[in-house]
């Protein structure tokens, strides 16, 4: 009997343990169903890297407690068959915990052999051949005018789950903790500015009208809950809690909080010193590393950890706008692309 010769505490304990076991069993059954579904999708989704990389035998070899966690990484690709990458890391250590899967997926997307090569993060230009001896990359010395330059990078904090697995409270707590970083930048005369939040009840909360104005000005990110890929992954969950944006006084430096990665850090300026945008970016990254316990997530062989494997390594994208009227006189970027391709650079017209 559940009432006789059993204490009240034992009843509560049994009930909790029953719920715990049932939940674990339900997740295990769901993971098996999803794994079988992924296998059936292989023929239909030849360009979905996650689906094609998935190995049912590797899945079966995982401990029971890791199967559901692994399958969750593939939810976006499984639910959106047109995905190209098709997966997101959910925890800072997923790239190592599920290394056989992620390593193969990274090799396919980035076209590298990770048995022979590993990623190295290094900001120093010292001793790099072909650069000015003083390390100042002054484009005016190449005869160029001031150019529009932009660089961005992603970062995720070690102490929190990645966005796909954050709880609502995780998102709110991270925003509060990042306040130390934003306050530090605001007090720095080279940054200044303000932090705005779309989290209800936050002291820096902005209304819908101001939020939309920032979106229209390409300063703030759009409503993530409208993105089916981020929805499937769980990245857009709890919108708009834990989301906000730091904006420097000159509006040339922005940090998105709570988008695809914990942080999207962006620097834009018009000038001739190419180093300047990178140096400003690194300065802010260093503030995060210093003020947030545990710093930013890294993998020993893959570099900076990002939610999407397409961004892992440096998490960086950099661009400049340059006029090339003679090189593109035929109306195409063919000649420019031939020059840039060996350097790993892409060319986009206008």
mmCIF file of N, CA, C and O in Angstrom, residues 224-323:
data_model
loop_
_atom_site.group_PDB
_atom_site.id
_atom_site.type_symbol
_atom_site.label_atom_id
_atom_site.label_comp_id
_atom_site.label_asym_id
_atom_site.label_seq_id
_atom_site.Cartn_x
_atom_site.Cartn_y
_atom_site.Cartn_z
ATOM 1 N N UNK A 224 14.195 37.016 -32.955
ATOM 2 C CA UNK A 224 14.694 35.682 -33.269
ATOM 3 C C UNK A 224 13.592 34.637 -33.321
ATOM 4 O O UNK A 224 13.758 33.580 -33.944
ATOM 5 N N UNK A 225 12.466 34.922 -32.673
ATOM 6 C CA UNK A 225 11.402 33.922 -32.611
ATOM 7 C C UNK A 225 10.744 33.706 -33.967
ATOM 8 O O UNK A 225 9.912 32.808 -34.119
ATOM 9 N N UNK A 226 11.113 34.518 -34.959
ATOM 10 C CA UNK A 226 10.577 34.352 -36.311
ATOM 11 C C UNK A 226 11.471 33.452 -37.171
ATOM 12 O O UNK A 226 11.138 33.188 -38.338
ATOM 13 N N UNK A 227 12.575 32.972 -36.620
ATOM 14 C CA UNK A 227 13.539 32.164 -37.378
ATOM 15 C C UNK A 227 13.294 30.677 -37.105
ATOM 16 O O UNK A 227 13.504 30.208 -35.983
ATOM 17 N N UNK A 228 12.864 29.915 -38.102
ATOM 18 C CA UNK A 228 12.542 28.498 -37.866
ATOM 19 C C UNK A 228 13.744 27.649 -37.465
ATOM 20 O O UNK A 228 13.603 26.688 -36.697
ATOM 21 N N UNK A 229 14.928 27.983 -37.941
ATOM 22 C CA UNK A 229 16.128 27.212 -37.607
ATOM 23 C C UNK A 229 16.504 27.424 -36.142
ATOM 24 O O UNK A 229 16.819 26.474 -35.417
ATOM 25 N N UNK A 230 16.467 28.687 -35.702
ATOM 26 C CA UNK A 230 16.787 28.991 -34.306
ATOM 27 C C UNK A 230 15.702 28.471 -33.375
ATOM 28 O O UNK A 230 15.982 28.059 -32.241
ATOM 29 N N UNK A 231 14.452 28.473 -33.838
ATOM 30 C CA UNK A 231 13.354 27.922 -33.036
ATOM 31 C C UNK A 231 13.561 26.433 -32.795
ATOM 32 O O UNK A 231 13.419 25.939 -31.669
ATOM 33 N N UNK A 232 13.890 25.705 -33.853
ATOM 34 C CA UNK A 232 14.080 24.256 -33.725
ATOM 35 C C UNK A 232 15.239 23.925 -32.797
ATOM 36 O O UNK A 232 15.187 22.951 -32.040
ATOM 37 N N UNK A 233 16.282 24.746 -32.866
ATOM 38 C CA UNK A 233 17.462 24.498 -32.036
ATOM 39 C C UNK A 233 17.227 24.868 -30.579
ATOM 40 O O UNK A 233 17.935 24.386 -29.690
ATOM 41 N N UNK A 234 16.252 25.732 -30.317
ATOM 42 C CA UNK A 234 16.013 26.212 -28.962
ATOM 43 C C UNK A 234 16.727 27.512 -28.657
ATOM 44 O O UNK A 234 16.641 28.046 -27.545
ATOM 45 N N UNK A 235 17.429 28.057 -29.641
ATOM 46 C CA UNK A 235 18.227 29.269 -29.443
ATOM 47 C C UNK A 235 17.344 30.497 -29.228
ATOM 48 O O UNK A 235 17.683 31.393 -28.448
ATOM 49 N N UNK A 236 16.203 30.535 -29.894
ATOM 50 C CA UNK A 236 15.317 31.708 -29.794
ATOM 51 C C UNK A 236 14.334 31.607 -28.633
ATOM 52 O O UNK A 236 13.531 32.521 -28.421
ATOM 53 N N UNK A 237 14.384 30.527 -27.881
ATOM 54 C CA UNK A 237 13.440 30.303 -26.782
ATOM 55 C C UNK A 237 13.517 31.438 -25.751
ATOM 56 O O UNK A 237 14.566 32.052 -25.565
ATOM 57 N N UNK A 238 12.406 31.715 -25.105
ATOM 58 C CA UNK A 238 12.292 32.717 -24.034
ATOM 59 C C UNK A 238 12.417 34.153 -24.528
ATOM 60 O O UNK A 238 12.653 35.066 -23.730
ATOM 61 N N UNK A 239 12.274 34.362 -25.828
ATOM 62 C CA UNK A 239 12.322 35.727 -26.369
ATOM 63 C C UNK A 239 11.263 36.593 -25.692
ATOM 64 O O UNK A 239 10.149 36.141 -25.507
ATOM 65 N N UNK A 240 11.605 37.842 -25.297
ATOM 66 C CA UNK A 240 12.873 38.572 -25.493
ATOM 67 C C UNK A 240 13.764 38.588 -24.246
ATOM 68 O O UNK A 240 14.665 39.418 -24.147
ATOM 69 N N UNK A 241 13.557 37.684 -23.308
ATOM 70 C CA UNK A 241 14.313 37.708 -22.053
ATOM 71 C C UNK A 241 15.798 37.426 -22.283
ATOM 72 O O UNK A 241 16.158 36.527 -23.053
ATOM 73 N N UNK A 242 16.621 38.198 -21.602
ATOM 74 C CA UNK A 242 18.066 38.014 -21.696
ATOM 75 C C UNK A 242 18.658 38.526 -22.984
ATOM 76 O O UNK A 242 19.762 38.122 -23.354
ATOM 77 N N UNK A 243 17.955 39.428 -23.657
ATOM 78 C CA UNK A 243 18.463 39.980 -24.919
ATOM 79 C C UNK A 243 18.670 41.489 -24.796
ATOM 80 O O UNK A 243 17.873 42.189 -24.159
ATOM 81 N N UNK A 244 19.726 41.956 -25.389
ATOM 82 C CA UNK A 244 20.009 43.377 -25.334
ATOM 83 C C UNK A 244 21.175 43.729 -26.230
ATOM 84 O O UNK A 244 21.688 42.892 -26.985
ATOM 85 N N UNK A 245 21.622 44.990 -26.159
ATOM 86 C CA UNK A 245 22.662 45.466 -27.064
ATOM 87 C C UNK A 245 23.451 46.602 -26.417
ATOM 88 O O UNK A 245 22.864 47.570 -25.924
ATOM 89 N N UNK A 246 24.767 46.464 -26.419
ATOM 90 C CA UNK A 246 25.639 47.570 -26.016
ATOM 91 C C UNK A 246 25.993 48.365 -27.262
ATOM 92 O O UNK A 246 26.338 47.796 -28.311
ATOM 93 N N UNK A 247 25.924 49.701 -27.152
ATOM 94 C CA UNK A 247 26.198 50.591 -28.284
ATOM 95 C C UNK A 247 27.202 51.639 -27.830
ATOM 96 O O UNK A 247 26.950 52.369 -26.858
ATOM 97 N N UNK A 248 28.349 51.728 -28.481
ATOM 98 C CA UNK A 248 29.352 52.718 -28.108
ATOM 99 C C UNK A 248 28.860 54.123 -28.438
ATOM 100 O O UNK A 248 27.906 54.309 -29.205
ATOM 101 N N UNK A 249 29.527 55.129 -27.865
ATOM 102 C CA UNK A 249 29.118 56.521 -28.068
ATOM 103 C C UNK A 249 29.157 56.916 -29.542
ATOM 104 O O UNK A 249 28.300 57.675 -30.014
ATOM 105 N N UNK A 250 30.142 56.389 -30.284
ATOM 106 C CA UNK A 250 30.247 56.735 -31.706
ATOM 107 C C UNK A 250 29.463 55.787 -32.604
ATOM 108 O O UNK A 250 29.494 55.911 -33.831
ATOM 109 N N UNK A 251 28.758 54.828 -31.983
ATOM 110 C CA UNK A 251 27.956 53.826 -32.688
ATOM 111 C C UNK A 251 28.784 52.957 -33.643
ATOM 112 O O UNK A 251 28.241 52.268 -34.500
ATOM 113 N N UNK A 252 30.084 52.979 -33.434
ATOM 114 C CA UNK A 252 30.961 52.159 -34.271
ATOM 115 C C UNK A 252 31.338 50.842 -33.624
ATOM 116 O O UNK A 252 32.088 50.057 -34.203
ATOM 117 N N UNK A 253 30.801 50.604 -32.428
ATOM 118 C CA UNK A 253 31.104 49.364 -31.730
ATOM 119 C C UNK A 253 29.842 48.866 -31.044
ATOM 120 O O UNK A 253 29.185 49.606 -30.322
ATOM 121 N N UNK A 254 29.486 47.606 -31.300
ATOM 122 C CA UNK A 254 28.230 47.041 -30.826
ATOM 123 C C UNK A 254 28.471 45.642 -30.262
ATOM 124 O O UNK A 254 29.278 44.875 -30.804
ATOM 125 N N UNK A 255 27.771 45.308 -29.187
ATOM 126 C CA UNK A 255 27.766 43.927 -28.687
ATOM 127 C C UNK A 255 26.317 43.471 -28.566
ATOM 128 O O UNK A 255 25.539 44.055 -27.810
ATOM 129 N N UNK A 256 25.963 42.449 -29.323
ATOM 130 C CA UNK A 256 24.646 41.830 -29.177
ATOM 131 C C UNK A 256 24.725 40.806 -28.054
ATOM 132 O O UNK A 256 25.635 39.970 -28.022
ATOM 133 N N UNK A 257 23.759 40.840 -27.172
ATOM 134 C CA UNK A 257 23.688 39.864 -26.079
ATOM 135 C C UNK A 257 22.487 38.954 -26.281
ATOM 136 O O UNK A 257 21.359 39.421 -26.446
ATOM 137 N N UNK A 258 22.743 37.640 -26.308
ATOM 138 C CA UNK A 258 21.647 36.677 -26.350
ATOM 139 C C UNK A 258 21.125 36.348 -27.728
ATOM 140 O O UNK A 258 19.977 35.926 -27.862
ATOM 141 N N UNK A 259 21.955 36.508 -28.742
ATOM 142 C CA UNK A 259 21.530 36.107 -30.086
ATOM 143 C C UNK A 259 21.967 34.654 -30.325
ATOM 144 O O UNK A 259 21.854 33.841 -29.416
ATOM 145 N N UNK A 260 22.486 34.318 -31.497
ATOM 146 C CA UNK A 260 22.874 32.934 -31.777
ATOM 147 C C UNK A 260 23.992 32.461 -30.846
ATOM 148 O O UNK A 260 24.061 31.286 -30.474
ATOM 149 N N UNK A 261 24.887 33.380 -30.510
ATOM 150 C CA UNK A 261 25.901 33.138 -29.484
ATOM 151 C C UNK A 261 25.612 34.062 -28.314
ATOM 152 O O UNK A 261 24.869 35.035 -28.440
ATOM 153 N N UNK A 262 26.226 33.777 -27.163
ATOM 154 C CA UNK A 262 26.017 34.667 -26.020
ATOM 155 C C UNK A 262 26.320 36.109 -26.398
ATOM 156 O O UNK A 262 25.565 37.025 -26.052
ATOM 157 N N UNK A 263 27.452 36.279 -27.121
ATOM 158 C CA UNK A 263 27.893 37.609 -27.512
ATOM 159 C C UNK A 263 28.249 37.642 -28.989
ATOM 160 O O UNK A 263 28.944 36.752 -29.487
ATOM 161 N N UNK A 264 27.762 38.659 -29.688
ATOM 162 C CA UNK A 264 28.224 38.976 -31.035
ATOM 163 C C UNK A 264 28.849 40.364 -30.943
ATOM 164 O O UNK A 264 28.152 41.350 -30.673
ATOM 165 N N UNK A 265 30.157 40.442 -31.122
ATOM 166 C CA UNK A 265 30.902 41.677 -30.922
ATOM 167 C C UNK A 265 31.301 42.233 -32.286
ATOM 168 O O UNK A 265 31.939 41.535 -33.077
ATOM 169 N N UNK A 266 30.932 43.484 -32.550
ATOM 170 C CA UNK A 266 31.125 44.068 -33.876
ATOM 171 C C UNK A 266 31.783 45.436 -33.800
ATOM 172 O O UNK A 266 31.443 46.243 -32.932
ATOM 173 N N UNK A 267 32.717 45.678 -34.698
ATOM 174 C CA UNK A 267 33.385 46.977 -34.775
ATOM 175 C C UNK A 267 33.354 47.459 -36.218
ATOM 176 O O UNK A 267 33.697 46.711 -37.139
ATOM 177 N N UNK A 268 32.926 48.697 -36.411
ATOM 178 C CA UNK A 268 32.831 49.288 -37.740
ATOM 179 C C UNK A 268 33.474 50.669 -37.706
ATOM 180 O O UNK A 268 33.289 51.414 -36.738
ATOM 181 N N UNK A 269 34.233 50.997 -38.752
ATOM 182 C CA UNK A 269 34.761 52.350 -38.840
ATOM 183 C C UNK A 269 35.214 52.639 -40.265
ATOM 184 O O UNK A 269 35.423 51.715 -41.066
ATOM 185 N N UNK A 270 35.350 53.913 -40.574
ATOM 186 C CA UNK A 270 35.906 54.322 -41.860
ATOM 187 C C UNK A 270 37.266 54.933 -41.582
ATOM 188 O O UNK A 270 37.383 55.875 -40.798
ATOM 189 N N UNK A 271 38.293 54.367 -42.176
ATOM 190 C CA UNK A 271 39.632 54.856 -41.907
ATOM 191 C C UNK A 271 40.653 54.180 -42.799
ATOM 192 O O UNK A 271 40.299 53.452 -43.736
ATOM 193 N N UNK A 272 41.919 54.402 -42.485
ATOM 194 C CA UNK A 272 42.988 53.812 -43.299
ATOM 195 C C UNK A 272 43.856 52.839 -42.501
ATOM 196 O O UNK A 272 44.669 52.130 -43.093
ATOM 197 N N UNK A 273 43.706 52.801 -41.173
ATOM 198 C CA UNK A 273 44.514 51.881 -40.357
ATOM 199 C C UNK A 273 43.716 50.607 -40.127
ATOM 200 O O UNK A 273 42.795 50.568 -39.312
ATOM 201 N N UNK A 274 44.076 49.559 -40.866
ATOM 202 C CA UNK A 274 43.318 48.308 -40.807
ATOM 203 C C UNK A 274 43.347 47.695 -39.412
ATOM 204 O O UNK A 274 42.356 47.111 -38.955
ATOM 205 N N UNK A 275 44.456 47.851 -38.704
ATOM 206 C CA UNK A 275 44.575 47.281 -37.355
ATOM 207 C C UNK A 275 43.522 47.818 -36.401
ATOM 208 O O UNK A 275 43.127 47.140 -35.451
ATOM 209 N N UNK A 276 43.091 49.058 -36.629
ATOM 210 C CA UNK A 276 42.283 49.757 -35.629
ATOM 211 C C UNK A 276 41.008 48.998 -35.266
ATOM 212 O O UNK A 276 40.648 48.899 -34.091
ATOM 213 N N UNK A 277 40.301 48.472 -36.273
ATOM 214 C CA UNK A 277 39.053 47.769 -35.969
ATOM 215 C C UNK A 277 39.319 46.472 -35.206
ATOM 216 O O UNK A 277 38.555 46.107 -34.307
ATOM 217 N N UNK A 278 40.409 45.792 -35.550
ATOM 218 C CA UNK A 278 40.737 44.540 -34.865
ATOM 219 C C UNK A 278 41.201 44.802 -33.430
ATOM 220 O O UNK A 278 40.848 44.069 -32.505
ATOM 221 N N UNK A 279 41.982 45.865 -33.246
ATOM 222 C CA UNK A 279 42.475 46.192 -31.908
ATOM 223 C C UNK A 279 41.323 46.569 -30.973
ATOM 224 O O UNK A 279 41.308 46.188 -29.795
ATOM 225 N N UNK A 280 40.360 47.317 -31.498
ATOM 226 C CA UNK A 280 39.215 47.714 -30.680
ATOM 227 C C UNK A 280 38.370 46.499 -30.303
ATOM 228 O O UNK A 280 37.897 46.363 -29.175
ATOM 229 N N UNK A 281 38.221 45.589 -31.250
ATOM 230 C CA UNK A 281 37.480 44.359 -31.004
ATOM 231 C C UNK A 281 38.159 43.530 -29.918
ATOM 232 O O UNK A 281 37.516 43.070 -28.962
ATOM 233 N N UNK A 282 39.467 43.357 -30.053
ATOM 234 C CA UNK A 282 40.205 42.532 -29.088
ATOM 235 C C UNK A 282 40.167 43.152 -27.698
ATOM 236 O O UNK A 282 40.090 42.427 -26.680
ATOM 237 N N UNK A 283 40.202 44.464 -27.619
ATOM 238 C CA UNK A 283 40.164 45.132 -26.317
ATOM 239 C C UNK A 283 38.884 44.767 -25.565
ATOM 240 O O UNK A 283 38.912 44.487 -24.362
ATOM 241 N N UNK A 284 37.760 44.743 -26.278
ATOM 242 C CA UNK A 284 36.486 44.395 -25.641
ATOM 243 C C UNK A 284 36.445 42.917 -25.261
ATOM 244 O O UNK A 284 35.942 42.554 -24.191
ATOM 245 N N UNK A 285 36.974 42.049 -26.116
ATOM 246 C CA UNK A 285 37.034 40.618 -25.797
ATOM 247 C C UNK A 285 37.847 40.401 -24.525
ATOM 248 O O UNK A 285 37.473 39.603 -23.649
ATOM 249 N N UNK A 286 38.939 41.124 -24.399
ATOM 250 C CA UNK A 286 39.792 40.997 -23.212
ATOM 251 C C UNK A 286 39.049 41.435 -21.946
ATOM 252 O O UNK A 286 39.266 40.867 -20.868
ATOM 253 N N UNK A 287 38.193 42.441 -22.059
ATOM 254 C CA UNK A 287 37.402 42.885 -20.911
ATOM 255 C C UNK A 287 36.470 41.756 -20.463
ATOM 256 O O UNK A 287 36.329 41.486 -19.263
ATOM 257 N N UNK A 288 35.845 41.083 -21.429
ATOM 258 C CA UNK A 288 34.964 39.957 -21.103
ATOM 259 C C UNK A 288 35.758 38.856 -20.400
ATOM 260 O O UNK A 288 35.341 38.328 -19.358
ATOM 261 N N UNK A 289 36.910 38.515 -20.967
ATOM 262 C CA UNK A 289 37.737 37.448 -20.391
ATOM 263 C C UNK A 289 38.174 37.779 -18.958
ATOM 264 O O UNK A 289 38.266 36.901 -18.098
ATOM 265 N N UNK A 290 38.402 39.062 -18.694
ATOM 266 C CA UNK A 290 38.889 39.489 -17.385
ATOM 267 C C UNK A 290 37.777 39.552 -16.342
ATOM 268 O O UNK A 290 37.971 39.133 -15.194
ATOM 269 N N UNK A 291 36.610 40.055 -16.734
ATOM 270 C CA UNK A 291 35.560 40.344 -15.761
ATOM 271 C C UNK A 291 34.564 39.205 -15.528
ATOM 272 O O UNK A 291 33.856 39.197 -14.516
ATOM 273 N N UNK A 292 34.473 38.248 -16.456
ATOM 274 C CA UNK A 292 33.524 37.145 -16.294
ATOM 275 C C UNK A 292 34.277 35.883 -15.865
ATOM 276 O O UNK A 292 35.128 35.387 -16.609
ATOM 277 N N UNK A 293 34.005 35.354 -14.683
ATOM 278 C CA UNK A 293 34.692 34.142 -14.218
ATOM 279 C C UNK A 293 34.577 33.006 -15.230
ATOM 280 O O UNK A 293 33.497 32.722 -15.741
ATOM 281 N N UNK A 294 35.699 32.399 -15.540
ATOM 282 C CA UNK A 294 35.711 31.310 -16.516
ATOM 283 C C UNK A 294 35.964 31.772 -17.925
ATOM 284 O O UNK A 294 36.308 30.972 -18.799
ATOM 285 N N UNK A 295 35.784 33.074 -18.163
ATOM 286 C CA UNK A 295 36.060 33.624 -19.486
ATOM 287 C C UNK A 295 35.217 33.018 -20.592
ATOM 288 O O UNK A 295 34.099 32.543 -20.359
ATOM 289 N N UNK A 296 35.769 33.021 -21.784
ATOM 290 C CA UNK A 296 35.055 32.543 -22.970
ATOM 291 C C UNK A 296 35.440 31.101 -23.294
ATOM 292 O O UNK A 296 36.564 30.671 -23.057
ATOM 293 N N UNK A 297 34.493 30.361 -23.857
ATOM 294 C CA UNK A 297 34.686 28.945 -24.147
ATOM 295 C C UNK A 297 35.621 28.747 -25.335
ATOM 296 O O UNK A 297 35.485 29.409 -26.364
ATOM 297 N N UNK A 298 36.542 27.815 -25.176
ATOM 298 C CA UNK A 298 37.464 27.440 -26.251
ATOM 299 C C UNK A 298 37.617 25.919 -26.282
ATOM 300 O O UNK A 298 37.463 25.250 -25.271
ATOM 301 N N UNK A 299 37.965 25.424 -27.450
ATOM 302 C CA UNK A 299 38.315 24.016 -27.602
ATOM 303 C C UNK A 299 39.801 23.953 -27.919
ATOM 304 O O UNK A 299 40.309 24.769 -28.698
ATOM 305 N N UNK A 300 40.506 23.005 -27.341
ATOM 306 C CA UNK A 300 41.964 22.958 -27.483
ATOM 307 C C UNK A 300 42.426 22.783 -28.930
ATOM 308 O O UNK A 300 43.534 23.216 -29.277
ATOM 309 N N UNK A 301 41.604 22.176 -29.771
ATOM 310 C CA UNK A 301 41.993 21.953 -31.165
ATOM 311 C C UNK A 301 41.153 22.734 -32.172
ATOM 312 O O UNK A 301 41.574 22.918 -33.316
ATOM 313 N N UNK A 302 39.979 23.201 -31.750
ATOM 314 C CA UNK A 302 39.056 23.857 -32.679
ATOM 315 C C UNK A 302 38.942 25.361 -32.460
ATOM 316 O O UNK A 302 38.309 26.055 -33.250
ATOM 317 N N UNK A 303 39.518 25.879 -31.380
ATOM 318 C CA UNK A 303 39.494 27.319 -31.152
ATOM 319 C C UNK A 303 38.267 27.812 -30.403
ATOM 320 O O UNK A 303 37.693 27.110 -29.573
ATOM 321 N N UNK A 304 37.868 29.044 -30.722
ATOM 322 C CA UNK A 304 36.740 29.694 -30.052
ATOM 323 C C UNK A 304 35.460 28.902 -30.308
ATOM 324 O O UNK A 304 35.130 28.590 -31.459
ATOM 325 N N UNK A 305 34.753 28.563 -29.244
ATOM 326 C CA UNK A 305 33.522 27.774 -29.347
ATOM 327 C C UNK A 305 32.344 28.675 -29.709
ATOM 328 O O UNK A 305 32.100 29.698 -29.063
ATOM 329 N N UNK A 306 31.622 28.294 -30.766
ATOM 330 C CA UNK A 306 30.412 28.997 -31.182
ATOM 331 C C UNK A 306 29.263 28.000 -31.282
ATOM 332 O O UNK A 306 29.487 26.799 -31.422
ATOM 333 N N UNK A 307 28.042 28.511 -31.228
ATOM 334 C CA UNK A 307 26.874 27.628 -31.332
ATOM 335 C C UNK A 307 26.887 26.863 -32.642
ATOM 336 O O UNK A 307 26.703 25.650 -32.687
ATOM 337 N N UNK A 308 27.083 27.584 -33.730
ATOM 338 C CA UNK A 308 27.075 26.963 -35.056
ATOM 339 C C UNK A 308 28.492 26.588 -35.472
ATOM 340 O O UNK A 308 29.405 27.428 -35.405
ATOM 341 N N UNK A 309 28.710 25.356 -35.914
ATOM 342 C CA UNK A 309 30.052 24.934 -36.331
ATOM 343 C C UNK A 309 30.629 25.745 -37.488
ATOM 344 O O UNK A 309 31.837 25.744 -37.692
ATOM 345 N N UNK A 310 29.787 26.456 -38.218
ATOM 346 C CA UNK A 310 30.300 27.266 -39.331
ATOM 347 C C UNK A 310 31.154 28.422 -38.830
ATOM 348 O O UNK A 310 31.984 28.947 -39.576
ATOM 349 N N UNK A 311 30.968 28.841 -37.582
ATOM 350 C CA UNK A 311 31.676 30.011 -37.049
ATOM 351 C C UNK A 311 32.831 29.669 -36.128
ATOM 352 O O UNK A 311 33.572 30.565 -35.709
ATOM 353 N N UNK A 312 32.991 28.400 -35.776
ATOM 354 C CA UNK A 312 34.000 28.014 -34.794
ATOM 355 C C UNK A 312 35.405 28.353 -35.290
ATOM 356 O O UNK A 312 35.647 28.453 -36.489
ATOM 357 N N UNK A 313 36.321 28.538 -34.364
ATOM 358 C CA UNK A 313 37.710 28.846 -34.725
ATOM 359 C C UNK A 313 38.086 30.222 -34.227
ATOM 360 O O UNK A 313 38.588 30.386 -33.122
ATOM 361 N N UNK A 314 37.839 31.219 -35.065
ATOM 362 C CA UNK A 314 37.994 32.613 -34.635
ATOM 363 C C UNK A 314 36.644 33.233 -34.338
ATOM 364 O O UNK A 314 36.562 34.254 -33.651
ATOM 365 N N UNK A 315 35.568 32.634 -34.867
ATOM 366 C CA UNK A 315 34.242 33.228 -34.745
ATOM 367 C C UNK A 315 34.142 34.535 -35.505
ATOM 368 O O UNK A 315 33.225 35.325 -35.280
ATOM 369 N N UNK A 316 35.064 34.768 -36.422
ATOM 370 C CA UNK A 316 35.236 36.099 -36.992
ATOM 371 C C UNK A 316 34.840 36.196 -38.458
ATOM 372 O O UNK A 316 35.033 35.274 -39.242
ATOM 373 N N UNK A 317 34.279 37.365 -38.792
ATOM 374 C CA UNK A 317 34.082 37.770 -40.185
ATOM 375 C C UNK A 317 34.596 39.195 -40.319
ATOM 376 O O UNK A 317 34.310 40.033 -39.466
ATOM 377 N N UNK A 318 35.345 39.467 -41.360
ATOM 378 C CA UNK A 318 35.902 40.804 -41.559
ATOM 379 C C UNK A 318 35.712 41.223 -43.013
ATOM 380 O O UNK A 318 35.775 40.386 -43.919
ATOM 381 N N UNK A 319 35.468 42.501 -43.217
ATOM 382 C CA UNK A 319 35.248 42.976 -44.586
ATOM 383 C C UNK A 319 35.704 44.426 -44.740
ATOM 384 O O UNK A 319 35.765 45.184 -43.765
ATOM 385 N N UNK A 320 36.040 44.783 -45.966
ATOM 386 C CA UNK A 320 36.332 46.175 -46.325
ATOM 387 C C UNK A 320 35.624 46.474 -47.645
ATOM 388 O O UNK A 320 35.403 45.567 -48.466
ATOM 389 N N UNK A 321 35.248 47.736 -47.830
ATOM 390 C CA UNK A 321 34.674 48.177 -49.096
ATOM 391 C C UNK A 321 35.750 48.915 -49.869
ATOM 392 O O UNK A 321 36.270 49.931 -49.402
ATOM 393 N N UNK A 322 36.088 48.411 -51.047
ATOM 394 C CA UNK A 322 37.143 49.012 -51.847
ATOM 395 C C UNK A 322 36.674 49.147 -53.291
ATOM 396 O O UNK A 322 36.051 48.228 -53.843
ATOM 397 N N UNK A 323 36.958 50.283 -53.886
ATOM 398 C CA UNK A 323 36.569 50.534 -55.280
ATOM 399 C C UNK A 323 37.627 49.967 -56.220
ATOM 400 O O UNK A 323 38.823 50.267 -56.082
#
